[in-house]
Amino acid sequence: MGHYRNAAWVALAFGVALPMAASAQQGVHIEGAGQTDNRVDCNGGPVHVEGASNTLTITGACSSLTIEGAGNTVTIDLAPGARVRVEGASNRVNWSMPGDARPALSVEGAANQVQRRR
């Protein structure tokens, strides 16, 4: 009987741990317009921003950043090997990454700026 009880605790532990791990992989999705001073922790997952005129600070060594929209300002901590994709106009990305690493960039649209945070 003790063996089954231990197995139940292990199953319960994995049942609780798996959704948390899955949420980090699912990442953060932010939609809307005019959000100011919004602070989010991506927990190592991807970040997707859709909208306009948002000001966001994102921490947590994010695996990627995708922006679709206009006039967004995003300050983000990226993990080594991260990708940044920006589509739209007048978006500004200020990123940081450990050491001299740089993200893979894909930038389409007018007046977008992507630069290392100083």
Short mmCIF file of N, CA and C in Angstrom, two decimals, residues 28-30 34-43 54-60 73-77:
data_model
loop_
_atom_site.label_atom_id
_atom_site.label_comp_id
_atom_site.label_asym_id
_atom_site.label_seq_id
_atom_site.Cartn_x
_atom_site.Cartn_y
_atom_site.Cartn_z
N VAL A 28 4.08 34.54 -23.30
CA VAL A 28 3.25 35.69 -22.96
C VAL A 28 2.70 36.28 -24.25
N HIS A 29 1.39 36.54 -24.27
CA HIS A 29 0.75 37.18 -25.42
C HIS A 29 0.07 38.45 -24.91
N ILE A 30 0.48 39.58 -25.46
CA ILE A 30 -0.08 40.87 -25.03
C ILE A 30 -0.77 41.49 -26.22
N GLY A 34 -2.34 51.24 -25.99
CA GLY A 34 -2.22 52.24 -24.95
C GLY A 34 -1.87 51.74 -23.56
N GLN A 35 -1.38 50.52 -23.44
CA GLN A 35 -0.94 50.03 -22.14
C GLN A 35 0.37 50.72 -21.79
N THR A 36 0.41 51.35 -20.63
CA THR A 36 1.64 52.04 -20.23
C THR A 36 2.18 51.42 -18.95
N ASP A 37 3.48 51.35 -18.89
CA ASP A 37 4.20 50.83 -17.73
C ASP A 37 3.72 49.44 -17.35
N ASN A 38 3.47 48.61 -18.33
CA ASN A 38 3.07 47.22 -18.11
C ASN A 38 4.34 46.39 -17.93
N ARG A 39 4.47 45.70 -16.79
CA ARG A 39 5.64 44.88 -16.49
C ARG A 39 5.24 43.41 -16.43
N VAL A 40 6.00 42.57 -17.17
CA VAL A 40 5.65 41.16 -17.31
C VAL A 40 6.91 40.32 -17.19
N ASP A 41 6.80 39.13 -16.58
CA ASP A 41 7.90 38.16 -16.53
C ASP A 41 7.54 37.03 -17.49
N CYS A 42 8.39 36.79 -18.49
CA CYS A 42 8.11 35.75 -19.49
C CYS A 42 8.55 34.36 -19.04
N ASN A 43 9.27 34.26 -17.93
CA ASN A 43 9.73 32.97 -17.40
C ASN A 43 10.46 32.13 -18.44
N ASN A 54 1.87 50.68 -26.96
CA ASN A 54 2.07 50.06 -25.66
C ASN A 54 3.50 50.32 -25.18
N THR A 55 3.67 50.48 -23.88
CA THR A 55 4.99 50.60 -23.27
C THR A 55 5.14 49.44 -22.31
N LEU A 56 6.06 48.51 -22.62
CA LEU A 56 6.18 47.25 -21.89
C LEU A 56 7.60 47.03 -21.41
N THR A 57 7.74 46.47 -20.21
CA THR A 57 9.03 46.02 -19.69
C THR A 57 8.88 44.54 -19.42
N ILE A 58 9.72 43.72 -20.07
CA ILE A 58 9.58 42.27 -19.98
C ILE A 58 10.89 41.68 -19.47
N THR A 59 10.80 40.94 -18.38
CA THR A 59 11.96 40.30 -17.77
C THR A 59 11.84 38.79 -17.91
N GLY A 60 12.90 38.08 -17.53
CA GLY A 60 12.81 36.63 -17.45
C GLY A 60 13.56 35.86 -18.51
N THR A 73 6.76 50.40 -27.50
CA THR A 73 8.09 50.50 -26.92
C THR A 73 8.25 49.34 -25.96
N VAL A 74 9.21 48.46 -26.25
CA VAL A 74 9.41 47.25 -25.45
C VAL A 74 10.85 47.20 -24.97
N THR A 75 11.02 47.09 -23.66
CA THR A 75 12.32 46.85 -23.05
C THR A 75 12.28 45.40 -22.58
N ILE A 76 13.27 44.59 -23.01
CA ILE A 76 13.18 43.15 -22.79
C ILE A 76 14.53 42.53 -22.46
N ASP A 77 14.51 41.55 -21.56
CA ASP A 77 15.67 40.70 -21.26
C ASP A 77 15.55 39.45 -22.11
#
